[in-house]
Amino acid sequence: MRHVEGRDHMEITLVQGDITEQHVDAIVNAANSSLMGGGGVDGAIHRRGGPEILEECRALRASRYGKGLPTGQAVATTAGRLPARWVIHTVGPVHAKSEDRSHLLASCYAESLKVADSLGAETVAFPAVSAGIYGWPMDDAARIALSTVREASTGVAEVRFVLFGADAYAAFEEALGRLGREDEG
């Protein structure tokens, strides 16, 4: 586990583990635009959280997001049976070598923190958004995630990046170290 302070004394923590086991106010879900569950983190959150999450996602689709949640945006639902109060769903961009979509990935983190602020969440757990089946290179995903969160103006006291494997943890640890060196230089 590694700790660092961001803007406004926010604590940034890196943890290798399972995001569905985090005791935080809000867990961020790397969702697909349908909000109906899927693979990876999305599927794990829906399975462990139970039908309450899917029920609220269906209601969102029936009302505000008839065409799905747009890439880079975020919306909250109950956390169901998860050890959190809320799930903040965000849709990351699919990585493309032919087009720079990094602003959309940064938006996932910024918009999720805005939603967390609107809920009054003080602790938020993020996965590595877009770094799974959406193909974003882990080192670049880590750089964008950490720099966006560190620069965010938010009331969130702790942002915890929960990384599933050792490679993801190592990439985030390296990116965090680079940010720290930039601050010193």
XYZ file of N, CA, C and O in Angstrom:
740
model
N 0.858 -1.173 0.000
C 0.000 0.000 0.000
C 0.905 1.238 0.000
O 1.884 1.287 0.699
N 0.527 2.218 -0.814
C 1.324 3.439 -0.923
C 0.406 4.640 -0.750
O -0.699 4.648 -1.276
N 0.859 5.662 -0.013
C 0.061 6.869 0.231
C 0.791 8.098 -0.295
O 1.996 8.182 -0.216
N 0.019 9.063 -0.777
C 0.561 10.350 -1.225
C -0.548 11.381 -1.047
O -1.727 11.031 -1.090
N -0.189 12.639 -0.849
C -1.223 13.673 -0.731
C -1.436 14.385 -2.044
O -0.487 14.681 -2.761
N -2.692 14.629 -2.363
C -3.054 15.407 -3.545
C -3.435 16.818 -3.122
O -3.138 17.251 -2.014
N -4.096 17.504 -4.003
C -4.554 18.861 -3.737
C -5.539 18.866 -2.563
O -6.259 17.902 -2.347
N -5.581 19.957 -1.836
C -6.518 20.105 -0.699
C -6.351 18.988 0.328
O -7.306 18.588 0.972
N -5.139 18.453 0.470
C -4.820 17.421 1.458
C -5.584 16.123 1.258
O -5.817 15.389 2.207
N -5.995 15.848 0.031
C -6.614 14.565 -0.276
C -5.525 13.493 -0.233
O -4.426 13.694 -0.717
N -5.846 12.363 0.360
C -4.902 11.252 0.407
C -5.153 10.343 -0.798
O -6.298 9.993 -1.085
N -4.090 9.988 -1.496
C -4.177 9.051 -2.619
C -3.481 7.772 -2.189
O -2.321 7.796 -1.771
N -4.201 6.655 -2.260
C -3.691 5.368 -1.811
C -3.729 4.378 -2.961
O -4.688 4.368 -3.737
N -2.710 3.547 -3.056
C -2.688 2.448 -4.022
C -2.813 1.139 -3.254
O -2.114 0.930 -2.265
N -3.704 0.279 -3.723
C -3.936 -1.012 -3.084
C -4.036 -2.073 -4.175
O -4.711 -1.851 -5.179
N -3.370 -3.199 -3.975
C -3.591 -4.318 -4.888
C -4.673 -5.178 -4.272
O -4.561 -5.591 -3.122
N -5.748 -5.421 -5.015
C -6.834 -6.214 -4.453
C -8.085 -6.169 -5.298
O -8.061 -5.836 -6.478
N -9.190 -6.486 -4.651
C -10.502 -6.603 -5.288
C -11.343 -5.383 -4.900
O -11.630 -5.174 -3.719
N -11.737 -4.597 -5.887
C -12.490 -3.368 -5.607
C -13.828 -3.647 -4.929
O -14.324 -2.822 -4.169
N -14.403 -4.829 -5.155
C -15.708 -5.136 -4.557
C -15.615 -5.387 -3.053
O -16.638 -5.499 -2.388
N -14.404 -5.465 -2.519
C -14.220 -5.702 -1.079
C -13.836 -4.437 -0.317
O -13.559 -4.495 0.876
N -13.846 -3.299 -0.985
C -13.390 -2.054 -0.359
C -14.493 -1.417 0.480
O -15.603 -1.212 0.001
N -14.142 -1.103 1.727
C -15.061 -0.418 2.639
C -14.830 1.088 2.469
O -14.003 1.681 3.157
N -15.552 1.671 1.529
C -15.457 3.087 1.194
C -16.865 3.629 1.016
O -17.827 2.863 0.946
N -16.983 4.946 0.893
C -18.304 5.524 0.640
C -18.787 5.188 -0.775
O -19.954 4.872 -0.980
N -17.877 5.275 -1.744
C -18.269 5.034 -3.139
C -17.206 4.223 -3.869
O -16.010 4.477 -3.734
N -17.675 3.261 -4.640
C -16.825 2.466 -5.529
C -17.129 2.930 -6.940
O -18.303 3.042 -7.324
N -16.088 3.203 -7.722
C -16.285 3.596 -9.119
C -16.265 2.340 -9.981
O -15.382 1.493 -9.854
N -17.257 2.243 -10.841
C -17.399 1.123 -11.757
C -16.974 1.548 -13.154
O -17.488 2.521 -13.686
N -16.052 0.815 -13.734
C -15.671 1.011 -15.140
C -16.761 0.337 -15.972
O -16.650 -0.818 -16.350
N -17.837 1.066 -16.193
C -19.051 0.527 -16.809
C -18.998 0.617 -18.332
O -18.179 1.339 -18.890
N -19.902 -0.108 -18.970
C -20.116 0.146 -20.398
C -21.329 1.066 -20.498
O -22.056 1.261 -19.530
N -21.520 1.664 -21.648
C -22.549 2.701 -21.773
C -23.961 2.192 -21.517
O -24.837 2.960 -21.149
N -24.190 0.884 -21.665
C -25.534 0.340 -21.436
C -25.922 0.366 -19.957
O -27.109 0.317 -19.633
N -24.941 0.406 -19.062
C -25.140 0.346 -17.608
C -25.747 -0.984 -17.147
O -26.220 -1.101 -16.025
N -25.744 -1.991 -18.009
C -26.409 -3.250 -17.691
C -25.454 -4.348 -17.229
O -25.805 -5.514 -17.202
N -24.236 -3.974 -16.877
C -23.262 -4.979 -16.452
C -22.465 -5.460 -17.648
O -22.790 -5.155 -18.793
N -21.417 -6.182 -17.382
C -20.563 -6.669 -18.457
C -19.476 -7.548 -17.898
O -19.693 -8.261 -16.933
N -18.276 -7.424 -18.448
C -17.154 -8.216 -17.980
C -16.281 -7.415 -17.029
O -16.592 -6.285 -16.680
N -15.182 -8.010 -16.623
C -14.191 -7.323 -15.802
C -14.758 -6.742 -14.522
O -15.579 -7.356 -13.844
N -14.316 -5.533 -14.200
C -14.748 -4.825 -12.980
C -16.273 -4.656 -12.985
O -16.932 -4.873 -11.968
N -16.826 -4.287 -14.134
C -18.272 -4.057 -14.257
C -19.063 -5.300 -13.846
O -19.983 -5.224 -13.026
N -18.692 -6.432 -14.400
C -19.395 -7.677 -14.072
C -19.241 -8.049 -12.611
O -20.196 -8.481 -11.955
N -18.032 -7.870 -12.074
C -17.778 -8.205 -10.668
C -18.620 -7.339 -9.735
O -19.191 -7.838 -8.754
N -18.710 -6.051 -10.037
C -19.508 -5.138 -9.202
C -20.988 -5.512 -9.261
O -21.662 -5.571 -8.232
N -21.499 -5.799 -10.444
C -22.911 -6.181 -10.564
C -23.189 -7.521 -9.870
O -24.207 -7.663 -9.184
N -22.294 -8.492 -10.028
C -22.503 -9.800 -9.383
C -22.482 -9.676 -7.863
O -23.372 -10.189 -7.186
N -21.484 -9.024 -7.334
C -21.333 -8.933 -5.876
C -22.354 -7.965 -5.273
O -22.815 -8.166 -4.153
N -22.693 -6.910 -5.996
C -23.630 -5.916 -5.476
C -25.078 -6.367 -5.500
O -25.906 -5.851 -4.753
N -25.375 -7.317 -6.377
C -26.724 -7.851 -6.427
C -27.666 -7.084 -7.344
O -27.274 -6.108 -7.995
N -28.930 -7.515 -7.390
C -29.900 -6.979 -8.340
C -30.294 -5.527 -8.108
O -30.810 -4.874 -9.004
N -30.036 -4.993 -6.922
C -30.417 -3.608 -6.627
C -29.688 -2.631 -7.554
O -30.260 -1.629 -7.988
N -28.420 -2.930 -7.862
C -27.647 -2.045 -8.742
C -28.242 -2.066 -10.146
O -28.501 -1.009 -10.735
N -28.495 -3.247 -10.665
C -29.068 -3.374 -12.011
C -30.438 -2.703 -12.086
O -30.767 -2.047 -13.072
N -31.222 -2.829 -11.036
C -32.551 -2.210 -10.990
C -32.444 -0.685 -11.133
O -33.180 -0.069 -11.920
N -31.502 -0.068 -10.412
C -31.325 1.382 -10.527
C -30.743 1.767 -11.882
O -31.085 2.811 -12.432
N -29.873 0.925 -12.429
C -29.324 1.193 -13.766
C -30.429 1.149 -14.818
O -30.467 1.987 -15.719
N -31.340 0.198 -14.681
C -32.479 0.120 -15.610
C -33.334 1.381 -15.524
O -33.800 1.901 -16.542
N -33.543 1.883 -14.312
C -34.332 3.104 -14.122
C -33.628 4.297 -14.776
O -34.276 5.150 -15.390
N -32.298 4.367 -14.652
C -31.547 5.451 -15.304
C -31.678 5.365 -16.823
O -31.831 6.386 -17.492
N -31.628 4.153 -17.355
C -31.775 3.971 -18.805
C -33.180 4.360 -19.262
O -33.364 4.904 -20.348
N -34.163 4.102 -18.420
C -35.551 4.419 -18.768
C -35.846 5.913 -18.666
O -36.810 6.401 -19.248
N -34.999 6.641 -17.937
C -35.249 8.079 -17.760
C -34.191 8.919 -18.473
O -34.311 9.201 -19.655
N -33.125 9.272 -17.782
C -32.143 10.232 -18.304
C -31.217 9.691 -19.388
O -30.706 10.451 -20.198
N -30.939 8.398 -19.368
C -29.915 7.857 -20.267
C -30.472 6.792 -21.202
O -29.962 5.679 -21.273
N -31.499 7.171 -21.957
C -32.139 6.249 -22.884
C -31.189 5.673 -23.916
O -31.341 4.535 -24.343
N -30.200 6.460 -24.316
C -29.215 5.987 -25.297
C -27.948 5.480 -24.619
O -26.950 5.208 -25.286
N -27.956 5.392 -23.298
C -26.778 4.948 -22.557
C -26.013 6.123 -21.975
O -26.229 7.269 -22.346
N -25.125 5.817 -21.051
C -24.301 6.841 -20.414
C -23.158 7.200 -21.363
O -22.424 6.323 -21.801
N -22.992 8.480 -21.689
C -21.926 8.871 -22.612
C -20.521 8.640 -22.036
O -20.312 8.740 -20.824
N -19.584 8.364 -22.907
C -18.187 8.192 -22.521
C -17.687 9.440 -21.796
O -17.957 10.559 -22.214
N -16.985 9.211 -20.680
C -16.424 10.317 -19.899
C -17.357 10.879 -18.850
O -16.959 11.722 -18.051
N -18.609 10.421 -18.828
C -19.579 10.907 -17.842
C -19.694 9.921 -16.691
O -19.179 8.804 -16.763
N -20.401 10.320 -15.623
C -20.551 9.470 -14.443
C -21.925 9.672 -13.825
O -22.495 10.767 -13.903
N -22.432 8.611 -13.208
C -23.732 8.643 -12.540
C -23.694 7.639 -11.388
O -22.991 6.630 -11.469
N -24.441 7.918 -10.319
C -24.410 7.051 -9.133
C -25.671 6.216 -8.992
O -26.758 6.626 -9.402
N -25.473 5.037 -8.380
C -26.583 4.176 -7.959
C -26.258 3.683 -6.551
O -25.174 3.938 -6.025
N -27.170 2.936 -5.999
C -26.910 2.241 -4.749
C -25.730 1.293 -4.957
O -25.417 0.923 -6.091
N -25.134 0.855 -3.866
C -24.075 -0.154 -3.949
C -24.627 -1.545 -3.651
O -23.885 -2.525 -3.632
N -25.940 -1.619 -3.415
C -26.539 -2.929 -3.163
C -25.879 -3.625 -1.991
O -25.803 -3.086 -0.898
N -25.337 -4.816 -2.250
C -24.741 -5.643 -1.190
C -23.236 -5.420 -1.022
O -22.591 -6.147 -0.270
N -22.690 -4.454 -1.723
C -21.260 -4.142 -1.580
C -21.017 -3.405 -0.262
O -21.925 -2.746 0.253
N -19.797 -3.451 0.271
C -19.504 -2.736 1.516
C -19.215 -1.246 1.268
O -18.248 -0.694 1.765
N -20.054 -0.620 0.483
C -19.958 0.806 0.151
C -21.380 1.348 0.155
O -22.342 0.572 0.165
N -21.524 2.649 0.114
C -22.868 3.245 0.062
C -23.364 3.402 -1.364
O -24.552 3.280 -1.633
N -22.434 3.750 -2.274
C -22.817 4.020 -3.650
C -21.844 3.380 -4.630
O -20.686 3.146 -4.307
N -22.334 3.176 -5.850
C -21.482 2.855 -6.987
C -21.599 4.028 -7.955
O -22.708 4.459 -8.282
N -20.460 4.563 -8.338
C -20.422 5.620 -9.350
C -19.986 4.963 -10.654
O -18.884 4.425 -10.738
N -20.881 4.952 -11.621
C -20.613 4.311 -12.908
C -20.016 5.348 -13.857
O -20.575 6.439 -14.003
N -18.914 5.017 -14.502
C -18.320 5.889 -15.504
C -17.931 5.056 -16.704
O -17.553 3.891 -16.560
N -18.061 5.638 -17.888
C -17.761 4.922 -19.129
C -16.451 5.442 -19.692
O -16.364 6.595 -20.120
N -15.450 4.599 -19.648
C -14.146 4.970 -20.183
C -14.098 4.820 -21.689
O -14.874 4.070 -22.280
N -13.166 5.535 -22.317
C -13.000 5.415 -23.763
C -12.224 4.155 -24.130
O -11.389 3.678 -23.362
N -12.500 3.635 -25.308
C -11.694 2.559 -25.878
C -10.422 3.214 -26.421
O -10.497 4.256 -27.079
N -9.276 2.638 -26.116
C -8.009 3.203 -26.579
C -7.915 3.084 -28.102
O -8.302 2.070 -28.679
N -7.441 4.148 -28.739
C -7.252 4.151 -30.190
C -5.920 4.817 -30.519
O -5.681 5.944 -30.079
N -5.066 4.123 -31.255
C -3.775 4.707 -31.637
C -3.954 5.866 -32.608
O -3.125 6.757 -32.678
N -5.054 5.867 -33.348
C -5.275 6.885 -34.382
C -5.918 8.167 -33.854
O -6.041 9.137 -34.593
N -6.346 8.178 -32.584
C -7.051 9.342 -32.030
C -6.719 9.492 -30.553
O -6.776 8.515 -29.804
N -6.380 10.699 -30.132
C -6.088 10.964 -28.723
C -7.398 11.136 -27.963
O -8.110 12.123 -28.158
N -7.716 10.173 -27.133
C -8.944 10.215 -26.334
C -8.636 10.415 -24.849
O -9.481 10.146 -23.993
N -7.419 10.869 -24.536
C -7.016 11.000 -23.135
C -7.903 11.969 -22.362
O -8.122 11.786 -21.163
N -8.455 12.987 -23.047
C -9.363 13.919 -22.362
C -10.616 13.199 -21.863
O -11.174 13.550 -20.823
N -11.065 12.179 -22.595
C -12.240 11.419 -22.164
C -11.911 10.551 -20.952
O -12.728 10.415 -20.043
N -10.702 9.975 -20.937
C -10.304 9.178 -19.780
C -10.164 10.078 -18.553
O -10.645 9.744 -17.473
N -9.540 11.227 -18.708
C -9.419 12.177 -17.589
C -10.803 12.590 -17.095
O -11.039 12.705 -15.884
N -11.734 12.775 -18.015
C -13.101 13.164 -17.654
C -13.775 12.117 -16.774
O -14.549 12.467 -15.871
N -13.483 10.840 -17.000
C -14.068 9.783 -16.160
C -13.745 10.019 -14.686
O -14.610 9.900 -13.823
N -12.484 10.348 -14.418
C -12.057 10.576 -13.035
C -12.617 11.879 -12.487
O -13.140 11.916 -11.361
N -12.546 12.945 -13.261
C -13.046 14.248 -12.808
C -14.554 14.205 -12.560
O -15.035 14.701 -11.525
N -15.302 13.621 -13.494
C -16.767 13.559 -13.339
C -17.170 12.639 -12.191
O -18.129 12.919 -11.479
N -16.430 11.547 -11.990
C -16.721 10.652 -10.862
C -16.524 11.376 -9.539
O -17.315 11.200 -8.599
N -15.477 12.204 -9.447
C -15.262 12.965 -8.218
C -16.341 14.023 -8.018
O -16.759 14.283 -6.879
N -16.833 14.615 -9.110
C -17.958 15.574 -8.985
C -19.197 14.870 -8.444
O -19.905 15.402 -7.583
N -19.474 13.674 -8.952
C -20.619 12.905 -8.455
C -20.393 12.556 -6.983
O -21.307 12.687 -6.156
N -19.179 12.141 -6.632
C -18.861 11.819 -5.231
C -19.109 13.035 -4.338
O -19.677 12.900 -3.250
N -18.698 14.205 -4.797
C -18.938 15.429 -4.023
C -20.429 15.685 -3.848
O -20.874 16.067 -2.764
N -21.205 15.457 -4.903
C -22.651 15.700 -4.815
C -23.318 14.741 -3.827
O -24.350 15.069 -3.244
N -22.722 13.581 -3.628
C -23.255 12.584 -2.686
C -22.753 12.815 -1.258
O -23.287 12.250 -0.311
N -21.690 13.598 -1.120
C -21.061 13.780 0.183
C -20.083 12.656 0.525
O -19.742 12.458 1.686
N -19.627 11.927 -0.477
C -18.684 10.823 -0.256
C -17.315 11.371 0.138
O -16.825 12.307 -0.478
N -16.720 10.776 1.151
C -15.386 11.188 1.585
C -14.301 10.224 1.152
O -13.138 10.590 1.075
N -14.671 8.957 0.900
C -13.707 7.956 0.441
C -14.230 7.323 -0.843
O -15.391 6.909 -0.913
N -13.361 7.251 -1.857
C -13.753 6.738 -3.170
C -12.689 5.759 -3.656
O -11.493 6.066 -3.607
N -13.123 4.600 -4.125
C -12.219 3.598 -4.695
C -12.401 3.559 -6.205
O -13.526 3.405 -6.693
N -11.290 3.712 -6.934
C -11.289 3.666 -8.394
C -10.572 2.423 -8.887
O -9.525 2.060 -8.342
N -11.041 1.839 -9.995
C -10.236 0.854 -10.714
C -9.370 1.614 -11.732
O -9.461 2.839 -11.828
N -8.602 0.884 -12.508
C -7.850 1.489 -13.611
C -8.802 1.536 -14.815
O -8.876 0.592 -15.604
N -9.560 2.622 -14.927
C -10.581 2.768 -15.977
C -9.932 2.664 -17.362
O -8.882 3.251 -17.609
N -10.554 1.905 -18.238
C -10.164 1.692 -19.641
C -8.907 0.849 -19.836
O -8.519 0.585 -20.968
N -8.263 0.409 -18.746
C -7.001 -0.326 -18.884
C -7.199 -1.839 -19.021
O -6.227 -2.576 -19.120
N -8.438 -2.290 -19.053
C -8.720 -3.714 -19.240
C -9.036 -3.996 -20.701
O -8.225 -3.729 -21.583
N -10.251 -4.468 -20.956
C -10.621 -4.842 -22.328
C -10.700 -3.640 -23.266
O -10.701 -3.824 -24.479
N -10.726 -2.414 -22.720
C -10.748 -1.232 -23.586
C -9.353 -0.873 -24.092
O -9.187 0.066 -24.860
N -8.341 -1.619 -23.633
C -7.032 -1.584 -24.259
C -6.114 -0.412 -23.968
O -5.102 -0.243 -24.642
N -6.447 0.416 -22.967
C -5.583 1.558 -22.693
C -4.287 1.044 -22.069
O -4.327 0.261 -21.120
N -3.118 1.472 -22.561
C -1.854 1.023 -21.961
C -1.789 1.417 -20.482
O -2.060 2.562 -20.132
N -1.449 0.457 -19.625
C -1.529 0.665 -18.176
C -0.695 1.851 -17.694
O -1.150 2.612 -16.843
N 0.522 2.035 -18.234
C 1.347 3.143 -17.744
C 0.717 4.492 -18.058
O 0.724 5.409 -17.235
N 0.123 4.623 -19.235
C -0.537 5.877 -19.608
C -1.848 6.053 -18.828
O -2.171 7.158 -18.395
N -2.587 4.964 -18.631
C -3.823 5.024 -17.837
C -3.513 5.492 -16.419
O -4.241 6.314 -15.851
N -2.418 4.996 -15.853
C -2.011 5.381 -14.499
C -1.647 6.866 -14.444
O -2.063 7.589 -13.530
N -0.883 7.327 -15.431
C -0.476 8.738 -15.470
C -1.692 9.653 -15.529
O -1.807 10.612 -14.759
N -2.631 9.351 -16.415
C -3.836 10.178 -16.574
C -4.690 10.140 -15.303
O -5.149 11.174 -14.814
N -4.885 8.946 -14.751
C -5.718 8.797 -13.553
C -5.146 9.586 -12.387
O -5.847 10.381 -11.746
N -3.871 9.379 -12.110
C -3.257 10.009 -10.941
C -3.147 11.519 -11.098
O -3.427 12.265 -10.153
N -2.754 11.992 -12.270
C -2.625 13.444 -12.432
C -3.994 14.123 -12.379
O -4.130 15.194 -11.774
N -5.018 13.500 -12.945
C -6.359 14.089 -12.907
C -6.884 14.159 -11.479
O -7.399 15.194 -11.040
N -6.755 13.078 -10.740
C -7.248 13.045 -9.360
C -6.470 14.024 -8.486
O -7.051 14.748 -7.675
N -5.156 14.070 -8.654
C -4.340 14.983 -7.835
C -4.698 16.432 -8.053
O -4.620 17.236 -7.137
N -5.092 16.781 -9.271
C -5.400 18.179 -9.593
C -6.861 18.547 -9.356
O -7.226 19.709 -9.451
N -7.688 17.571 -9.058
C -9.124 17.829 -8.884
C -9.385 18.643 -7.627
O -8.758 18.435 -6.594
N -10.312 19.558 -7.732
C -10.785 20.297 -6.568
C -12.004 19.537 -6.053
O -13.052 19.526 -6.701
N -11.853 18.855 -4.930
C -12.894 17.963 -4.440
C -12.903 17.933 -2.925
O -11.886 18.214 -2.285
N -14.036 17.563 -2.370
C -14.146 17.372 -0.933
C -13.801 15.958 -0.511
O -13.820 15.642 0.680
N -13.497 15.098 -1.467
C -13.143 13.712 -1.154
C -11.824 13.709 -0.381
O -10.845 14.325 -0.800
N -11.803 13.022 0.757
C -10.617 12.996 1.616
C -9.621 11.915 1.198
O -8.420 12.077 1.361
N -10.128 10.776 0.688
C -9.237 9.700 0.254
C -9.705 9.124 -1.068
O -10.872 8.743 -1.209
N -8.784 9.071 -2.019
C -9.002 8.350 -3.270
C -8.105 7.128 -3.226
O -6.899 7.237 -3.024
N -8.719 5.980 -3.380
C -8.000 4.713 -3.326
C -8.064 4.076 -4.711
O -9.144 3.813 -5.226
N -6.902 3.849 -5.307
C -6.849 3.114 -6.570
C -6.674 1.649 -6.225
O -5.672 1.259 -5.622
N -7.665 0.837 -6.585
C -7.645 -0.582 -6.278
C -7.295 -1.320 -7.570
O -8.079 -1.334 -8.519
N -6.111 -1.897 -7.559
C -5.537 -2.476 -8.774
C -5.514 -3.991 -8.642
O -5.033 -4.528 -7.641
N -6.047 -4.647 -9.651
C -6.295 -6.083 -9.550
C -5.021 -6.914 -9.563
O -4.912 -7.888 -8.841
N -4.031 -6.550 -10.344
C -2.832 -7.374 -10.453
C -1.569 -6.616 -10.112
O -1.552 -5.389 -9.994
N -0.488 -7.373 -9.967
C 0.807 -6.792 -9.618
C 1.303 -5.839 -10.701
O 1.916 -4.810 -10.390
N 1.058 -6.149 -11.972
C 1.515 -5.276 -13.057
C 0.816 -3.919 -13.003
O 1.450 -2.881 -13.182
N -0.482 -3.932 -12.757
C -1.228 -2.676 -12.653
C -0.743 -1.874 -11.447
O -0.524 -0.665 -11.540
N -0.538 -2.548 -10.322
C -0.048 -1.859 -9.122
C 1.308 -1.226 -9.404
O 1.552 -0.065 -9.066
N 2.194 -1.972 -10.045
C 3.542 -1.463 -10.351
C 3.478 -0.244 -11.268
O 4.214 0.731 -11.073
N 2.595 -0.267 -12.260
C 2.458 0.869 -13.182
C 1.963 2.111 -12.443
O 2.457 3.218 -12.665
N 0.994 1.942 -11.545
C 0.477 3.077 -10.775
C 1.527 3.573 -9.787
O 1.682 4.777 -9.588
N 2.269 2.659 -9.181
C 3.317 3.067 -8.243
C 4.399 3.873 -8.961
O 4.855 4.900 -8.458
N 4.782 3.442 -10.150
C 5.786 4.164 -10.945
C 5.263 5.549 -11.336
O 5.973 6.546 -11.226
N 4.013 5.630 -11.786
C 3.428 6.918 -12.180
C 3.335 7.858 -10.982
O 3.593 9.059 -11.101
N 2.986 7.320 -9.826
C 2.897 8.128 -8.618
C 4.284 8.659 -8.228
O 4.426 9.824 -7.860
N 5.287 7.823 -8.368
C 6.656 8.249 -8.097
C 7.108 9.352 -9.036
O 7.739 10.326 -8.613
N 6.762 9.242 -10.319
C 7.108 10.283 -11.299
C 6.437 11.604 -10.944
O 7.059 12.656 -11.032
N 5.169 11.555 -10.547
C 4.471 12.782 -10.157
C 5.143 13.429 -8.954
O 5.273 14.645 -8.889
N 5.571 12.619 -8.004
C 6.247 13.127 -6.821
C 7.573 13.794 -7.180
O 7.915 14.860 -6.652
N 8.314 13.195 -8.117
C 9.581 13.776 -8.551
C 9.364 15.092 -9.302
O 10.148 16.023 -9.166
N 8.263 15.164 -10.073
C 7.956 16.419 -10.786
C 7.669 17.536 -9.781
O 8.037 18.685 -10.006
N 6.992 17.207 -8.689
C 6.683 18.201 -7.661
C 7.955 18.749 -7.017
O 8.032 19.919 -6.674
N 8.948 17.874 -6.860
C 10.196 18.277 -6.210
C 11.092 19.103 -7.139
O 11.868 19.902 -6.683
N 10.977 18.863 -8.468
C 11.885 19.493 -9.427
C 11.376 20.712 -10.037
O 10.918 21.684 -9.755
